[in-house]
Coordinates of C-alpha atoms in Angstrom, one line a residue:
M25 CA -26.1 12.6 34.7
K26 CA -30.1 12.4 34.0
I27 CA -32.8 12.9 31.6
K28 CA -34.0 15.8 33.0
A29 CA -31.2 17.2 33.1
K30 CA -30.6 16.2 29.4
L31 CA -34.2 17.2 28.9
L32 CA -32.9 20.9 30.3
L33 CA -29.6 20.9 28.9
M34 CA -31.0 20.1 25.2
Q35 CA -33.9 22.6 25.6
A36 CA -31.5 25.4 27.0
L37 CA -29.2 25.7 23.9
S38 CA -32.0 25.2 21.3
L39 CA -33.1 28.2 23.1
F40 CA -29.9 29.9 23.3
L41 CA -29.0 28.5 19.9
L42 CA -31.9 29.7 18.3
G43 CA -32.9 33.1 20.0
G44 CA -28.5 33.7 19.4
I45 CA -29.8 33.7 15.8
L46 CA -32.8 35.2 15.5
V47 CA -31.1 38.4 17.3
V48 CA -28.2 37.9 14.9
A49 CA -31.3 38.6 12.2
S50 CA -32.7 41.3 13.7
I51 CA -30.3 43.2 14.1
V52 CA -28.4 42.6 9.9
V53 CA -32.3 43.5 9.3
A54 CA -32.6 46.8 11.2
S55 CA -29.3 48.0 10.1
G56 CA -29.7 47.5 6.8
E57 CA -33.2 49.3 7.6
L58 CA -32.1 51.3 8.7
D59 CA -29.5 52.3 5.8
V60 CA -32.4 52.7 4.2
R61 CA -34.4 55.1 6.1
M62 CA -31.1 57.1 5.9
E63 CA -30.6 56.9 2.6
E64 CA -34.4 58.4 2.1
T65 CA -33.9 61.2 4.9
L66 CA -30.8 62.6 4.1
Q67 CA -32.4 62.6 0.7
A68 CA -35.0 64.5 1.1
A69 CA -32.8 66.7 3.3
V70 CA -30.4 67.8 0.3
A71 CA -34.3 67.8 -1.8
G72 CA -35.9 70.2 0.8
Y73 CA -32.6 72.9 0.5
N74 CA -34.0 76.4 0.6
G75 CA -31.1 78.4 0.3
D76 CA -29.8 78.1 3.9
V77 CA -27.4 75.5 5.1
N78 CA -28.4 75.8 9.2
Y79 CA -32.3 74.8 8.3
L80 CA -32.5 71.5 9.7
R81 CA -30.4 72.6 12.2
N82 CA -33.0 75.0 12.8
E83 CA -35.4 73.0 13.6
G84 CA -34.3 70.9 16.2
M85 CA -33.1 68.3 13.4
D86 CA -29.0 66.6 13.4
I87 CA -28.3 67.1 9.9
D88 CA -25.7 69.4 8.2
I89 CA -26.1 70.6 4.3
T90 CA -22.9 71.6 3.0
V91 CA -22.8 73.3 -0.2
F92 CA -20.2 73.3 -3.1
T93 CA -18.5 75.2 -5.4
G94 CA -16.5 73.0 -8.1
D95 CA -15.7 70.3 -5.3
T96 CA -14.8 73.3 -2.9
R97 CA -17.1 73.8 0.0
S98 CA -18.6 76.9 0.0
E99 CA -20.9 77.2 2.4
S100 CA -21.5 75.1 5.9
S101 CA -23.7 74.1 8.4
I102 CA -20.6 71.6 9.7
E103 CA -17.8 74.7 11.7
G104 CA -14.8 74.8 9.7
A105 CA -15.6 73.1 6.5
V106 CA -15.9 75.6 3.8
G107 CA -12.6 75.9 1.8
T108 CA -12.3 72.0 1.9
K109 CA -12.1 69.9 -0.9
A110 CA -14.5 66.7 -1.2
A111 CA -13.0 63.5 -2.3
D112 CA -11.6 62.3 -5.5
E113 CA -14.1 59.6 -5.7
V114 CA -17.6 62.3 -5.0
I115 CA -15.6 64.5 -7.7
E116 CA -15.1 61.8 -10.6
H117 CA -18.6 60.1 -9.7
V118 CA -20.4 63.5 -8.9
L119 CA -19.6 66.2 -10.6
N120 CA -18.1 64.7 -13.1
Q121 CA -20.8 62.0 -14.1
K122 CA -23.6 64.0 -12.9
E123 CA -24.7 60.9 -10.8
T124 CA -26.0 61.0 -7.2
L125 CA -24.3 59.5 -4.5
Y126 CA -24.8 58.2 -0.8
E127 CA -21.7 56.7 1.3
T128 CA -22.2 55.7 5.0
N129 CA -18.7 57.0 6.5
V130 CA -18.1 60.5 4.7
S131 CA -15.4 62.1 6.7
V132 CA -15.1 65.4 7.0
N133 CA -13.1 68.0 9.4
G134 CA -12.0 64.2 10.3
E135 CA -15.7 63.4 11.9
A136 CA -18.0 60.2 10.3
Y137 CA -20.9 61.1 8.1
Y138 CA -23.8 58.8 6.3
G139 CA -23.9 61.7 3.4
Y140 CA -26.3 62.3 0.1
Y141 CA -24.7 64.3 -3.0
I142 CA -26.0 65.6 -6.0
P143 CA -25.4 67.6 -8.7
T144 CA -26.0 70.9 -9.1
D145 CA -25.3 73.9 -11.8
D146 CA -22.4 75.2 -10.4
G147 CA -21.3 72.1 -7.8
M148 CA -23.0 70.0 -5.7
L149 CA -25.4 70.1 -2.6
F150 CA -24.2 67.5 0.5
A151 CA -26.7 66.4 3.2
G152 CA -24.9 64.3 6.0
K153 CA -25.8 63.3 9.4
P154 CA -23.0 62.4 12.4
R155 CA -22.5 58.8 12.1
T156 CA -21.9 58.8 16.2
D157 CA -25.6 59.7 16.1
V158 CA -26.9 56.9 14.2
Q159 CA -24.5 53.9 16.3
R160 CA -25.9 55.4 19.6
F161 CA -28.8 54.5 17.6
M162 CA -28.1 51.4 16.7
R163 CA -27.0 50.6 19.9
I164 CA -30.1 51.6 22.1
I165 CA -32.1 49.0 19.1
I166 CA -29.4 46.1 19.8
A167 CA -30.3 46.6 23.4
I168 CA -33.6 46.2 22.5
L169 CA -33.6 43.7 20.6
C170 CA -30.8 41.6 23.2
G171 CA -33.6 42.0 26.2
I172 CA -36.6 40.3 24.2
G173 CA -34.7 37.6 22.8
I174 CA -33.6 37.0 27.4
A175 CA -36.8 37.5 27.9
G176 CA -38.5 34.8 25.5
F177 CA -35.6 32.3 26.8
L178 CA -36.5 32.7 30.6
I179 CA -39.7 32.6 29.6
C180 CA -39.8 29.7 27.3
L181 CA -36.4 28.4 29.3
L182 CA -39.5 28.3 32.2
I183 CA -42.3 26.4 29.9
T184 CA -39.3 23.6 28.9
M185 CA -39.0 23.1 32.5
I186 CA -41.9 22.5 33.4
F187 CA -42.8 19.7 30.6
S188 CA -39.7 18.4 31.1
N189 CA -40.0 17.8 34.3
S190 CA -43.6 16.0 33.2
I191 CA -41.6 14.2 31.1
A192 CA -38.7 13.0 33.5
R193 CA -40.7 11.7 35.3
R194 CA -43.1 9.6 33.2
I195 CA -39.4 8.4 31.6
E196 CA -37.9 7.0 35.1
Q197 CA -41.5 5.2 36.3
A198 CA -41.1 3.6 32.9
A199 CA -37.7 3.0 33.6
E200 CA -38.2 1.8 37.1
R201 CA -40.4 -0.6 35.7
I202 CA -37.9 -1.9 33.4
K203 CA -35.6 -2.6 36.3
V204 CA -37.5 -5.4 37.8
L205 CA -38.4 -7.1 34.8
A206 CA -34.4 -6.7 33.7
D207 CA -34.0 -8.2 37.5
G208 CA -36.0 -10.9 37.2
D209 CA -39.2 -10.4 38.7
L210 CA -42.5 -11.7 36.7
S211 CA -44.5 -11.7 39.7
G212 CA -45.8 -7.8 40.0
E213 CA -48.9 -6.7 38.7
V214 CA -49.4 -6.0 35.3
A215 CA -51.2 -2.2 34.6
E216 CA -54.3 -2.3 32.9
D217 CA -53.8 -0.8 28.9
S218 CA -56.3 1.5 28.6
G219 CA -55.3 1.9 25.4
T220 CA -57.5 5.7 24.8
S221 CA -53.9 7.8 24.7
K222 CA -51.3 8.8 21.7
D223 CA -48.8 10.3 23.6
E224 CA -45.5 8.5 23.5
L225 CA -44.6 7.9 26.8
E226 CA -47.7 6.8 27.6
M227 CA -47.5 4.2 24.8
M228 CA -43.8 3.4 25.7
S229 CA -45.8 2.8 29.9
R230 CA -47.9 0.5 27.6
A231 CA -45.0 -1.1 25.7
V232 CA -43.5 -2.3 29.1
S233 CA -46.8 -3.4 29.9
Q234 CA -47.5 -5.7 27.2
L235 CA -43.4 -6.8 27.5
H236 CA -44.0 -7.8 31.0
R237 CA -47.2 -9.7 30.2
E238 CA -45.2 -11.4 27.4
L239 CA -42.1 -12.0 28.8
K240 CA -43.6 -13.4 31.6
E241 CA -45.8 -15.6 28.7
I242 CA -42.4 -16.8 27.3
V243 CA -40.1 -17.4 30.3
T244 CA -43.4 -19.7 32.4
A245 CA -43.1 -22.3 28.2
I246 CA -39.3 -21.7 28.1
S247 CA -39.6 -23.6 31.8
G248 CA -41.2 -26.2 30.7
Q249 CA -39.9 -26.8 27.4
A250 CA -36.8 -27.2 28.5
D251 CA -37.0 -29.9 31.1
R252 CA -38.6 -31.4 27.7
L253 CA -36.2 -31.2 26.1
N254 CA -33.9 -32.3 28.3
D255 CA -35.5 -35.3 28.5
S256 CA -35.9 -36.3 25.1
N257 CA -32.2 -35.0 24.3
V258 CA -30.7 -37.8 26.7
Q259 CA -33.3 -40.0 24.9
F260 CA -31.3 -39.2 21.8
N261 CA -28.2 -39.7 23.1
N262 CA -28.2 -43.5 24.5
R263 CA -29.7 -43.9 21.0
F264 CA -26.7 -41.8 19.0
T265 CA -24.4 -44.1 20.8
N266 CA -26.0 -47.3 19.5
I267 CA -26.5 -45.8 16.2
A268 CA -22.2 -44.5 16.8
A269 CA -21.3 -48.3 18.0
N270 CA -23.1 -49.8 14.6
V271 CA -21.6 -47.3 12.3
G272 CA -18.1 -48.3 13.5
N273 CA -18.0 -51.4 13.0
V274 CA -19.6 -50.6 9.3
N275 CA -16.9 -48.5 8.3
S276 CA -14.7 -51.5 9.5
A277 CA -15.9 -53.9 7.1
V278 CA -16.0 -51.1 3.9
E279 CA -12.7 -50.2 5.2
E280 CA -11.3 -53.8 4.7
I281 CA -13.4 -53.7 1.6
A282 CA -11.7 -50.4 0.5
L283 CA -8.8 -51.4 1.6
G284 CA -9.0 -55.0 -0.6
S285 CA -10.5 -53.2 -4.2
T286 CA -7.6 -50.4 -3.7
S287 CA -4.9 -53.2 -4.2
Q288 CA -7.3 -55.3 -6.5
A289 CA -6.6 -51.9 -8.4
Q290 CA -3.7 -51.3 -7.8
E291 CA -2.9 -54.9 -9.2
T292 CA -5.0 -54.4 -12.1
T293 CA -3.0 -51.2 -13.3
S294 CA -0.2 -52.8 -12.5
A295 CA -0.8 -56.1 -14.5
S296 CA -2.1 -53.3 -17.0
E297 CA 1.1 -51.2 -17.1
Q298 CA 3.1 -54.9 -17.6
V299 CA 0.3 -55.4 -21.0
A300 CA 1.3 -51.9 -22.0
N301 CA 4.6 -52.4 -21.4
M302 CA 4.8 -56.1 -23.7
A303 CA 2.0 -53.8 -26.8
E304 CA 5.5 -51.7 -26.5
V305 CA 7.9 -54.3 -26.7
I306 CA 6.4 -56.4 -29.5
D307 CA 5.0 -53.1 -31.8
Q308 CA 8.6 -51.9 -31.5
N309 CA 9.6 -55.8 -32.2
A310 CA 7.1 -55.9 -35.6
K311 CA 9.3 -52.2 -36.4
S312 CA 12.8 -55.0 -35.9
V313 CA 11.1 -57.6 -38.4
E314 CA 9.8 -54.5 -40.7
S315 CA 13.0 -53.5 -40.7
L316 CA 14.5 -56.5 -40.6
E317 CA 12.9 -58.3 -43.9
H318 CA 14.1 -54.9 -46.0
A319 CA 17.5 -55.6 -44.7
V320 CA 16.8 -59.0 -46.1
E321 CA 15.3 -58.0 -48.9
K322 CA 18.1 -54.8 -49.6
M323 CA 20.8 -57.8 -49.1
D324 CA 18.9 -60.0 -51.1
Q325 CA 18.8 -57.2 -54.1
L326 CA 22.8 -56.5 -53.5
A327 CA 23.8 -59.8 -53.2
N328 CA 22.3 -60.3 -56.8
E329 CA 24.5 -56.7 -58.1
A330 CA 27.6 -58.4 -56.6
K331 CA 27.0 -61.5 -58.2
N332 CA 26.4 -60.0 -61.6
I333 CA 29.4 -57.5 -60.8
L334 CA 31.0 -60.7 -59.8
T335 CA 30.5 -62.0 -63.4
E336 CA 31.2 -59.1 -65.2
L337 CA 34.6 -58.9 -62.7
V338 CA 35.5 -62.4 -63.8
A339 CA 34.6 -62.3 -67.5
I340 CA 36.6 -58.4 -67.8
N341 CA 39.8 -60.8 -65.8
D342 CA 39.9 -63.0 -68.6
K343 CA 40.0 -60.7 -70.6
T344 CA 42.9 -58.8 -69.2
L345 CA 44.9 -62.1 -68.8
S346 CA 43.9 -62.4 -73.0
N347 CA 44.9 -58.8 -73.8
I348 CA 48.3 -59.4 -70.7
E349 CA 48.8 -62.4 -73.7
V350 CA 48.8 -60.8 -76.8
V351 CA 51.3 -57.7 -74.5
S352 CA 53.6 -60.5 -73.6
V353 CA 54.0 -62.1 -77.1
Q354 CA 53.8 -58.7 -78.9
T355 CA 57.2 -57.0 -75.6
D356 CA 59.0 -60.5 -76.8
A357 CA 58.6 -59.9 -80.3
T358 CA 59.8 -56.0 -79.5
N359 CA 62.4 -58.0 -78.0
S360 CA 63.1 -59.4 -80.6
S361 CA 63.1 -56.2 -83.1
A362 CA 65.0 -54.6 -80.7
G363 CA 68.4 -57.6 -80.9
K364 CA 67.5 -57.3 -84.5
I365 CA 67.9 -53.5 -84.8
G366 CA 71.4 -54.0 -83.0
E367 CA 73.0 -56.1 -85.2
A368 CA 71.9 -53.4 -88.0
V369 CA 73.5 -50.4 -85.8
Q370 CA 77.1 -53.3 -85.0
M371 CA 77.3 -54.1 -89.1
I372 CA 76.5 -49.7 -89.5
Q373 CA 79.3 -49.3 -86.7
S374 CA 81.4 -52.5 -88.8
I375 CA 80.5 -50.0 -92.2
A376 CA 81.3 -46.6 -90.4
Q377 CA 84.9 -48.3 -88.9
Q378 CA 85.6 -49.3 -92.8
T379 CA 84.9 -46.3 -94.9
N380 CA 87.0 -44.2 -92.0
L381 CA 89.5 -46.9 -92.9
L382 CA 88.8 -45.9 -96.9
S383 CA 89.2 -42.0 -95.9
L384 CA 91.9 -42.5 -94.6
N385 CA 93.3 -43.5 -97.2
A386 CA 92.2 -41.6 -99.5
S387 CA 93.4 -38.4 -97.2
I388 CA 97.2 -40.4 -97.9
E389 CA 96.6 -40.9 -101.1
A390 CA 95.3 -37.3 -101.8
A391 CA 98.2 -35.7 -99.7
R392 CA 101.6 -37.6 -101.7
A393 CA 98.8 -36.8 -104.9
G394 CA 99.9 -32.9 -104.6
E395 CA 98.4 -30.0 -106.4
A396 CA 95.9 -32.9 -108.5
G397 CA 94.8 -34.5 -105.2
K398 CA 93.3 -32.1 -103.2
G399 CA 90.0 -31.3 -104.6
F400 CA 90.4 -36.1 -103.6
A401 CA 91.4 -34.3 -100.1
V402 CA 88.1 -33.1 -100.2
V403 CA 86.3 -35.4 -100.8
A404 CA 88.1 -37.7 -98.1
E405 CA 87.4 -35.1 -95.4
E406 CA 83.7 -35.2 -96.0
I407 CA 83.7 -39.4 -96.5
R408 CA 85.4 -39.3 -93.4
S409 CA 83.5 -36.5 -91.9
L410 CA 80.0 -38.9 -92.8
S411 CA 82.0 -42.0 -92.1
E412 CA 81.8 -40.0 -87.5
E413 CA 79.2 -38.8 -87.8
S414 CA 77.5 -42.7 -88.4
A415 CA 79.9 -43.9 -85.9
D416 CA 78.0 -41.2 -83.1
S417 CA 74.6 -42.2 -84.4
A418 CA 75.3 -45.7 -84.6
S419 CA 76.6 -45.4 -80.9
Q420 CA 73.6 -43.0 -80.3
I421 CA 71.8 -45.7 -81.7
E422 CA 72.8 -48.7 -80.0
A423 CA 72.6 -47.2 -76.0
I424 CA 69.0 -46.4 -77.3
V425 CA 68.5 -50.0 -78.6
Q426 CA 70.3 -51.5 -75.2
E427 CA 67.6 -48.7 -73.3
L428 CA 64.6 -50.3 -75.6
L429 CA 66.1 -53.9 -75.1
N430 CA 66.4 -53.6 -71.0
N431 CA 63.2 -52.1 -70.7
S432 CA 61.9 -54.2 -73.1
N433 CA 63.2 -57.2 -70.5
E434 CA 61.5 -55.0 -67.3
S435 CA 58.8 -55.2 -69.0
V436 CA 58.4 -58.9 -70.1
K437 CA 59.4 -59.5 -66.4
K438 CA 56.0 -57.3 -65.3
M439 CA 53.9 -59.0 -67.9
N440 CA 55.0 -61.7 -66.5
E441 CA 54.1 -60.6 -62.8
V442 CA 50.5 -59.0 -64.2
N443 CA 49.9 -62.9 -65.6
Q444 CA 50.2 -64.6 -62.1
D445 CA 48.5 -61.5 -60.4
A446 CA 45.8 -62.2 -63.0
Q447 CA 45.2 -65.5 -62.6
I448 CA 45.9 -65.9 -59.0
Q449 CA 42.8 -62.6 -59.1
K450 CA 40.5 -65.1 -61.5
N451 CA 41.0 -67.7 -59.0
K452 CA 39.9 -65.5 -56.3
L453 CA 36.9 -63.9 -58.0
N454 CA 35.5 -67.5 -59.2
D455 CA 36.0 -67.9 -55.1
T456 CA 34.4 -65.0 -54.1
R457 CA 31.6 -66.0 -56.2
T458 CA 30.8 -69.5 -54.8
A459 CA 30.5 -68.0 -51.4
F460 CA 28.2 -65.1 -52.1
D461 CA 26.1 -68.0 -53.8
G462 CA 26.2 -70.0 -50.2
L463 CA 25.1 -65.9 -49.1
K464 CA 22.3 -65.7 -51.2
T465 CA 21.3 -69.3 -49.9
E466 CA 21.2 -68.1 -46.9
V467 CA 20.1 -64.7 -47.6
D468 CA 16.8 -65.7 -48.8
S469 CA 16.6 -68.6 -45.5
V470 CA 17.1 -65.7 -43.5
S471 CA 13.9 -63.8 -45.9
V472 CA 11.5 -67.0 -45.6
A473 CA 12.5 -66.9 -41.4
S474 CA 11.6 -63.2 -41.0
K475 CA 8.7 -63.0 -43.4
D476 CA 7.4 -66.1 -40.8
I477 CA 8.3 -63.9 -37.7
Y478 CA 6.6 -61.3 -39.2
R479 CA 2.9 -63.1 -39.8
Q480 CA 3.6 -65.0 -35.9
T481 CA 4.8 -61.2 -34.9
E482 CA 1.4 -60.0 -36.0
R483 CA -1.2 -62.9 -34.8
L484 CA 0.6 -62.2 -31.4
E485 CA -0.5 -58.1 -31.7
Q486 CA -3.5 -59.5 -32.2
Q487 CA -3.8 -60.9 -29.6
K488 CA -1.7 -58.3 -26.8
N489 CA -4.8 -56.1 -28.8
A490 CA -7.3 -58.5 -26.6
I491 CA -5.7 -59.1 -23.7
N492 CA -4.7 -55.3 -23.4
G493 CA -8.4 -54.1 -23.7
V494 CA -9.6 -57.1 -21.5
V495 CA -6.5 -56.3 -18.8
E496 CA -7.8 -52.0 -19.6
Q497 CA -12.2 -53.3 -18.5
L498 CA -10.6 -55.2 -15.5
A499 CA -8.3 -52.1 -14.5
A500 CA -12.0 -50.0 -14.9
I501 CA -14.3 -51.9 -13.5
S502 CA -11.2 -52.3 -10.6
E503 CA -11.3 -48.5 -10.3
E504 CA -14.6 -47.9 -10.1
N505 CA -15.4 -50.7 -7.0
A506 CA -12.3 -49.3 -6.0
A507 CA -14.3 -45.7 -6.4
S508 CA -16.9 -46.6 -4.8
T509 CA -16.1 -48.5 -1.9
Q510 CA -13.9 -45.3 -1.5
E511 CA -16.6 -42.9 -1.7
T512 CA -18.8 -45.6 0.3
S513 CA -15.9 -45.9 3.0
A514 CA -15.9 -41.6 3.1
S515 CA -19.4 -41.8 3.2
M516 CA -19.2 -43.5 5.6
H517 CA -16.8 -41.9 7.7
A518 CA -18.8 -38.6 7.1
L519 CA -22.0 -40.7 8.8
S520 CA -19.6 -41.0 11.4
G521 CA -18.8 -37.5 12.1
T522 CA -22.3 -36.7 11.5
I523 CA -23.5 -38.6 14.3
D524 CA -20.7 -37.2 16.1
D525 CA -21.8 -34.2 16.7
C526 CA -25.2 -35.0 16.6
R527 CA -24.2 -36.7 19.9
Q528 CA -21.6 -33.4 20.3
E529 CA -25.4 -31.7 20.0
T530 CA -27.1 -33.8 22.0
V531 CA -24.8 -33.2 24.8
E532 CA -24.1 -28.8 23.7
L533 CA -28.6 -29.1 23.8
S534 CA -28.8 -31.0 27.1
N535 CA -25.9 -28.1 28.2
L536 CA -28.1 -25.4 26.8
S537 CA -31.5 -26.8 28.8
K538 CA -29.0 -26.9 31.6
N539 CA -28.8 -23.0 30.8
L540 CA -32.1 -22.1 29.7
K541 CA -33.3 -23.4 33.2
E542 CA -30.8 -21.9 35.1
H543 CA -32.1 -18.5 33.1
T544 CA -35.3 -19.5 33.8
S545 CA -34.5 -20.0 37.1
R546 CA -33.8 -16.5 37.9
F547 CA -37.3 -15.4 36.8
K548 CA -39.9 -15.1 39.4
L549 CA -43.3 -16.0 38.3

């Protein structure tokens, strides 16, 4: 769609929308004004009532009057309305509340009216105009407004077409000039700029002319600069090629130095780790020597305690041997006493046998004496009983003495064995004390050696710390050298990359200069 048609369509739509809004607004305003005027007319009709309900009809006005007695129409200019009742809302508002009422849609005998009610002493008074008459008048007004809107729309549309043709023609001229510039033809004559008009289209025409002049100057300058840029680009490319070759040689040397520095840093780091491991071993050895020193001191203390205990054990063993000898002597004495007790028991048994024989003889003699010897027989019987009891007790004592002798002999035997064991224990204790004396001597030697090792370990610790410091310094220096060399190598790589990028950019510049040349060649100067 051309600009002319677009302008016409835009203006036509705008005018049509504006006309429609104005017509609708006019109809709304007219309708509201008609309602106000109708209310004033009906109010005046009611106020002018003179007792004749047809006085307005007689004057040729299409307004009816109705008189209400209570809520019932008693007189009316409306045919068939007499005897009908008013609506409930009318009765409530006018009769009960004694207020006037204006209604735009009152139905009387099936016909709609504009109505106005006022209360009276015995009822109401009504003035009404049929809605059909009012609507007919409203349609006439709407038709008139629509006719005016259409006429105004056509007149404005005609004026718009005239201005649109002028604007479209000038825009088409400017578009034609821009198309010529777009095709690259800058050889045409540039219109002179009067600089007096403030019209936007004229300003656009002047801007196109200015664009023509400036574009011609720019293309001419770009064409010359593209040639010089191409020559400079060739020189830059050759120089960057030489720089790239030199940077490649330097980069190779830096990489070799970086590899050597990295290897040196790794070896130094490995040596530092070995020194650290050796330091850990020395520290552990120092701790072990210190533990050994404590252990030797503890062993020496325990050896002294064991020696004292062995001395006490030897003394106790000697005392035990003395006591065993005393117990052995006492056991032999007890054994001798037990033998003497046995001899006394045999004597008691012999006496008991003799006493038993005497009691038997006494019993025989008492039996021979008869009644005179009964008392003696009783004594003889008692003596015989005592003799038997003595014999029994002697037998028990003999058994006990025999058991005592057996136990005493066994005790003597055991005491002899204990004496022998105690003697053996004494010899072993002496041997153990001798061994502990030798162990004490060796422990003292180990203590002296341990202290000497501890002193040597402390000196080794000092040497280790010195070596570790030197190795750490060497490792730090090697790492710094390696890092510096790597940074230098990375910088050289970056420089090499930058040079390659520059070479690439020179290629791009060469291509751009060629493209500029090709594009500027499209313009006809």
